[in-house]
PDB file of C-alpha atoms in Angstrom:
ATOM      1  CA  UNK A 327      28.773  14.669 -44.823  1.00  0.00           C
ATOM      2  CA  UNK A 328      28.549  18.017 -43.619  1.00  0.00           C
ATOM      3  CA  UNK A 329      24.852  17.743 -42.399  1.00  0.00           C
ATOM      4  CA  UNK A 330      25.522  14.349 -40.799  1.00  0.00           C
ATOM      5  CA  UNK A 331      28.506  16.091 -38.858  1.00  0.00           C
ATOM      6  CA  UNK A 332      26.477  18.675 -37.634  1.00  0.00           C
ATOM      7  CA  UNK A 333      23.361  17.263 -36.657  1.00  0.00           C
ATOM      8  CA  UNK A 334      25.303  13.829 -35.126  1.00  0.00           C
ATOM      9  CA  UNK A 335      27.128  16.447 -32.420  1.00  0.00           C
ATOM     10  CA  UNK A 336      24.247  18.722 -32.435  1.00  0.00           C
ATOM     11  CA  UNK A 337      22.311  15.758 -30.880  1.00  0.00           C
ATOM     12  CA  UNK A 338      25.190  14.426 -29.054  1.00  0.00           C
ATOM     13  CA  UNK A 339      25.352  17.794 -26.710  1.00  0.00           C
ATOM     14  CA  UNK A 340      21.853  17.793 -26.632  1.00  0.00           C
ATOM     15  CA  UNK A 341      21.250  13.804 -25.657  1.00  0.00           C
ATOM     16  CA  UNK A 342      20.449  13.323 -22.130  1.00  0.00           C
ATOM     17  CA  UNK A 343      22.134  10.556 -19.728  1.00  0.00           C
ATOM     18  CA  UNK A 344      19.311   8.369 -17.746  1.00  0.00           C
ATOM     19  CA  UNK A 345      21.011  10.808 -14.878  1.00  0.00           C
ATOM     20  CA  UNK A 346      19.551  14.159 -16.531  1.00  0.00           C
ATOM     21  CA  UNK A 347      16.118  11.869 -16.583  1.00  0.00           C
ATOM     22  CA  UNK A 348      15.493  11.076 -13.561  1.00  0.00           C
ATOM     23  CA  UNK A 349      17.280  14.075 -11.342  1.00  0.00           C
ATOM     24  CA  UNK A 350      20.403  12.962  -9.905  1.00  0.00           C
ATOM     25  CA  UNK A 351      22.917  14.193 -12.114  1.00  0.00           C
ATOM     26  CA  UNK A 352      22.321  17.366 -10.008  1.00  0.00           C
ATOM     27  CA  UNK A 353      23.135  15.841  -6.548  1.00  0.00           C
ATOM     28  CA  UNK A 354      26.533  16.590  -5.044  1.00  0.00           C
ATOM     29  CA  UNK A 355      29.065  13.741  -4.820  1.00  0.00           C
ATOM     30  CA  UNK A 356      28.232  13.284  -1.200  1.00  0.00           C
ATOM     31  CA  UNK A 357      24.145  12.680  -2.284  1.00  0.00           C
ATOM     32  CA  UNK A 358      24.904   9.892  -4.947  1.00  0.00           C
ATOM     33  CA  UNK A 359      27.262   8.033  -2.209  1.00  0.00           C
ATOM     34  CA  UNK A 360      24.168   7.799   0.045  1.00  0.00           C
ATOM     35  CA  UNK A 361      21.773   6.803  -2.393  1.00  0.00           C
ATOM     36  CA  UNK A 362      23.684   4.191  -3.190  1.00  0.00           C
ATOM     37  CA  UNK A 363      24.785   3.116  -0.585  1.00  0.00           C
ATOM     38  CA  UNK A 364      21.169   3.274   0.615  1.00  0.00           C
ATOM     39  CA  UNK A 365      20.091   1.239  -2.425  1.00  0.00           C
ATOM     40  CA  UNK A 366      22.579  -1.568  -1.996  1.00  0.00           C
ATOM     41  CA  UNK A 367      21.371  -1.939   1.677  1.00  0.00           C
ATOM     42  CA  UNK A 368      17.510  -2.470   1.446  1.00  0.00           C
ATOM     43  CA  UNK A 369      18.739  -4.496  -1.557  1.00  0.00           C
ATOM     44  CA  UNK A 370      20.518  -6.677   0.995  1.00  0.00           C
ATOM     45  CA  UNK A 371      17.406  -6.312   3.119  1.00  0.00           C
ATOM     46  CA  UNK A 372      14.439  -7.628   1.072  1.00  0.00           C
ATOM     47  CA  UNK A 373      17.547 -10.712  -0.124  1.00  0.00           C
ATOM     48  CA  UNK A 374      18.103 -11.433   3.855  1.00  0.00           C
ATOM     49  CA  UNK A 375      13.494 -11.108   3.975  1.00  0.00           C
ATOM     50  CA  UNK A 376      12.740 -13.054   0.973  1.00  0.00           C
ATOM     51  CA  UNK A 377      15.601 -15.667   2.719  1.00  0.00           C
ATOM     52  CA  UNK A 378      14.545 -17.036   5.619  1.00  0.00           C
ATOM     53  CA  UNK A 379      11.464 -16.877   3.814  1.00  0.00           C
ATOM     54  CA  UNK A 380      11.506 -19.072   1.387  1.00  0.00           C
ATOM     55  CA  UNK A 381      10.328 -21.664   3.936  1.00  0.00           C
ATOM     56  CA  UNK A 382       7.149 -20.439   4.676  1.00  0.00           C
ATOM     57  CA  UNK A 383       6.279 -19.962   0.681  1.00  0.00           C
ATOM     58  CA  UNK A 384       7.411 -23.680  -0.257  1.00  0.00           C
ATOM     59  CA  UNK A 385       5.711 -25.539   3.114  1.00  0.00           C
ATOM     60  CA  UNK A 386       3.068 -22.660   4.912  1.00  0.00           C
ATOM     61  CA  UNK A 387       3.114 -20.948   7.498  1.00  0.00           C
ATOM     62  CA  UNK A 388       3.933 -23.625   9.612  1.00  0.00           C
ATOM     63  CA  UNK A 389       6.140 -24.562  12.616  1.00  0.00           C
ATOM     64  CA  UNK A 390       8.253 -27.271  11.426  1.00  0.00           C
ATOM     65  CA  UNK A 391      11.250 -28.512  15.070  1.00  0.00           C
ATOM     66  CA  UNK A 392      10.683 -28.335  18.659  1.00  0.00           C
ATOM     67  CA  UNK A 393      12.221 -25.870  19.699  1.00  0.00           C
ATOM     68  CA  UNK A 394      10.426 -23.137  17.302  1.00  0.00           C
ATOM     69  CA  UNK A 395       7.434 -25.191  18.431  1.00  0.00           C
ATOM     70  CA  UNK A 396       8.414 -24.748  22.625  1.00  0.00           C
ATOM     71  CA  UNK A 397       8.733 -20.433  21.547  1.00  0.00           C
ATOM     72  CA  UNK A 398       5.573 -21.116  20.095  1.00  0.00           C
ATOM     73  CA  UNK A 399       3.761 -22.701  22.834  1.00  0.00           C
ATOM     74  CA  UNK A 400       5.568 -20.315  25.554  1.00  0.00           C
ATOM     75  CA  UNK A 401       5.160 -17.343  23.619  1.00  0.00           C
ATOM     76  CA  UNK A 402       1.125 -18.103  23.278  1.00  0.00           C
ATOM     77  CA  UNK A 403       0.755 -18.682  26.930  1.00  0.00           C
ATOM     78  CA  UNK A 404       2.725 -15.139  27.558  1.00  0.00           C
ATOM     79  CA  UNK A 405      -0.037 -13.629  24.872  1.00  0.00           C
ATOM     80  CA  UNK A 406      -2.841 -15.360  26.936  1.00  0.00           C
ATOM     81  CA  UNK A 407      -1.788 -15.406  30.169  1.00  0.00           C
ATOM     82  CA  UNK A 408       0.351 -12.131  31.041  1.00  0.00           C
ATOM     83  CA  UNK A 409       3.331 -11.976  32.003  1.00  0.00           C
ATOM     84  CA  UNK A 410       3.149 -12.989  35.444  1.00  0.00           C
ATOM     85  CA  UNK A 411       1.692 -16.251  35.028  1.00  0.00           C
ATOM     86  CA  UNK A 412       3.882 -16.683  32.502  1.00  0.00           C
ATOM     87  CA  UNK A 413       6.716 -16.307  34.954  1.00  0.00           C
ATOM     88  CA  UNK A 414       5.560 -19.151  36.811  1.00  0.00           C
ATOM     89  CA  UNK A 415       4.557 -21.229  34.924  1.00  0.00           C
ATOM     90  CA  UNK A 416       5.101 -25.049  34.788  1.00  0.00           C
ATOM     91  CA  UNK A 417       5.091 -26.427  31.800  1.00  0.00           C
ATOM     92  CA  UNK A 418       4.296 -30.265  32.008  1.00  0.00           C
ATOM     93  CA  UNK A 419       5.143 -30.576  28.148  1.00  0.00           C
ATOM     94  CA  UNK A 420       8.305 -29.633  27.416  1.00  0.00           C
ATOM     95  CA  UNK A 421      10.990 -32.009  29.445  1.00  0.00           C
ATOM     96  CA  UNK A 422       8.348 -34.697  29.620  1.00  0.00           C
ATOM     97  CA  UNK A 423       7.331 -36.966  32.239  1.00  0.00           C
ATOM     98  CA  UNK A 424       9.626 -34.253  34.744  1.00  0.00           C
ATOM     99  CA  UNK A 425       8.565 -31.048  33.408  1.00  0.00           C
ATOM    100  CA  UNK A 426      10.110 -27.637  33.615  1.00  0.00           C
ATOM    101  CA  UNK A 427       9.913 -24.204  35.595  1.00  0.00           C
ATOM    102  CA  UNK A 428       9.614 -21.972  32.834  1.00  0.00           C
ATOM    103  CA  UNK A 429      10.394 -18.492  34.446  1.00  0.00           C
ATOM    104  CA  UNK A 430      14.132 -20.254  35.490  1.00  0.00           C
ATOM    105  CA  UNK A 431      15.090 -21.848  32.749  1.00  0.00           C
ATOM    106  CA  UNK A 432      14.693 -19.753  29.570  1.00  0.00           C
ATOM    107  CA  UNK A 433      15.402 -16.464  28.085  1.00  0.00           C
ATOM    108  CA  UNK A 434      12.383 -14.634  27.981  1.00  0.00           C
ATOM    109  CA  UNK A 435      13.565 -12.260  24.869  1.00  0.00           C
ATOM    110  CA  UNK A 436      12.075 -13.830  21.673  1.00  0.00           C
ATOM    111  CA  UNK A 437       8.611 -14.776  24.052  1.00  0.00           C
ATOM    112  CA  UNK A 438       8.340 -11.112  25.334  1.00  0.00           C
ATOM    113  CA  UNK A 439       9.162  -9.117  21.624  1.00  0.00           C
ATOM    114  CA  UNK A 440       7.079 -11.696  19.194  1.00  0.00           C
ATOM    115  CA  UNK A 441       4.553 -11.100  21.839  1.00  0.00           C
ATOM    116  CA  UNK A 442       5.245  -7.472  22.116  1.00  0.00           C
ATOM    117  CA  UNK A 443       4.111  -7.352  18.143  1.00  0.00           C
ATOM    118  CA  UNK A 444       1.840  -8.977  18.484  1.00  0.00           C
ATOM    119  CA  UNK A 445       0.285  -6.296  20.959  1.00  0.00           C
ATOM    120  CA  UNK A 446       0.829  -3.525  19.093  1.00  0.00           C
ATOM    121  CA  UNK A 447      -0.417  -5.172  15.225  1.00  0.00           C
ATOM    122  CA  UNK A 448      -3.396  -5.687  17.503  1.00  0.00           C
ATOM    123  CA  UNK A 449      -3.458  -1.801  19.528  1.00  0.00           C
ATOM    124  CA  UNK A 450      -3.060  -1.039  15.583  1.00  0.00           C
ATOM    125  CA  UNK A 451      -6.468  -3.328  14.679  1.00  0.00           C
ATOM    126  CA  UNK A 452      -4.178  -5.410  12.379  1.00  0.00           C
ATOM    127  CA  UNK A 453      -5.761  -8.652  13.689  1.00  0.00           C
ATOM    128  CA  UNK A 454      -2.898 -12.062  13.163  1.00  0.00           C
ATOM    129  CA  UNK A 455      -2.609 -15.149  14.745  1.00  0.00           C
ATOM    130  CA  UNK A 456       0.383 -15.246  17.681  1.00  0.00           C
ATOM    131  CA  UNK A 457       1.939 -18.489  15.142  1.00  0.00           C
ATOM    132  CA  UNK A 458       2.461 -15.865  12.002  1.00  0.00           C
ATOM    133  CA  UNK A 459       3.431 -13.177  14.297  1.00  0.00           C
ATOM    134  CA  UNK A 460       6.228 -16.346  15.501  1.00  0.00           C
ATOM    135  CA  UNK A 461       6.472 -17.807  11.864  1.00  0.00           C
ATOM    136  CA  UNK A 462       7.414 -14.156  10.122  1.00  0.00           C
ATOM    137  CA  UNK A 463       9.103 -12.791  13.628  1.00  0.00           C
ATOM    138  CA  UNK A 464      12.451 -14.059  11.771  1.00  0.00           C
ATOM    139  CA  UNK A 465      12.657 -12.839   8.548  1.00  0.00           C
ATOM    140  CA  UNK A 466      12.071  -9.688   9.543  1.00  0.00           C
ATOM    141  CA  UNK A 467      15.244 -10.008  12.515  1.00  0.00           C
ATOM    142  CA  UNK A 468      17.738 -11.152   8.684  1.00  0.00           C
ATOM    143  CA  UNK A 469      16.691  -7.962   8.176  1.00  0.00           C
ATOM    144  CA  UNK A 470      17.140  -5.734  11.119  1.00  0.00           C
ATOM    145  CA  UNK A 471      20.524  -7.999  11.543  1.00  0.00           C
ATOM    146  CA  UNK A 472      21.870  -6.603   7.741  1.00  0.00           C
ATOM    147  CA  UNK A 473      21.282  -3.487   9.006  1.00  0.00           C
ATOM    148  CA  UNK A 474      23.299  -3.538  11.978  1.00  0.00           C
ATOM    149  CA  UNK A 475      26.723  -6.068  10.320  1.00  0.00           C
ATOM    150  CA  UNK A 476      26.329  -2.082   7.795  1.00  0.00           C
ATOM    151  CA  UNK A 477      27.087   0.098  11.056  1.00  0.00           C
ATOM    152  CA  UNK A 478      28.731  -2.421  12.481  1.00  0.00           C
ATOM    153  CA  UNK A 479      31.213  -3.319   9.702  1.00  0.00           C
ATOM    154  CA  UNK A 480      31.465   0.512   9.175  1.00  0.00           C
ATOM    155  CA  UNK A 481      32.308   1.612  12.383  1.00  0.00           C
ATOM    156  CA  UNK A 482      34.983  -0.998  12.994  1.00  0.00           C
ATOM    157  CA  UNK A 483      36.554  -0.146   8.374  1.00  0.00           C
ATOM    158  CA  UNK A 484      34.488   1.561   6.538  1.00  0.00           C
ATOM    159  CA  UNK A 485      30.851   1.777   4.319  1.00  0.00           C
ATOM    160  CA  UNK A 486      32.104  -0.025   1.605  1.00  0.00           C
ATOM    161  CA  UNK A 487      33.354  -3.056   4.139  1.00  0.00           C
ATOM    162  CA  UNK A 488      29.737  -2.362   5.974  1.00  0.00           C
ATOM    163  CA  UNK A 489      28.430  -2.821   2.645  1.00  0.00           C
ATOM    164  CA  UNK A 490      30.283  -6.003   1.753  1.00  0.00           C
ATOM    165  CA  UNK A 491      29.467  -7.590   4.747  1.00  0.00           C
ATOM    166  CA  UNK A 492      25.864  -6.904   5.263  1.00  0.00           C
ATOM    167  CA  UNK A 493      25.160  -8.925   1.713  1.00  0.00           C
TER     168      UNK A 493
END
């Protein structure tokens, strides 16, 4: 009985927790909190990206609705013809039979952003179709939205509220 008790207490003093094994026990409390916050924020970004990516995985990389298709067509025109022609473009397919002057009737932020991503990826010699850039821009921006919501709520309340809002 004496041997078992001493051996058990010896094992308990020599046993290492999971924090010791991966080296986190030596970190300060503030660093541990930061690590937990970054882990939760990363998981929230991955979940947001995955939620927006679900339709792409289920129905392939296609554009389903009218507005996204219009945004894709205008982005394609911007990439192929440049900003000046894009801004002065009369689209005879939109608002049929009247048509639409694109430069004065849209907010070009989405198209310019997709075009910038397309040109940046081509600069890095990553060949991608402009349609895929338009399709995958929404999941990417959903991850960015998680980060923005976290920092906004953290500024208004605290880091815990920011993490809850980000999820």
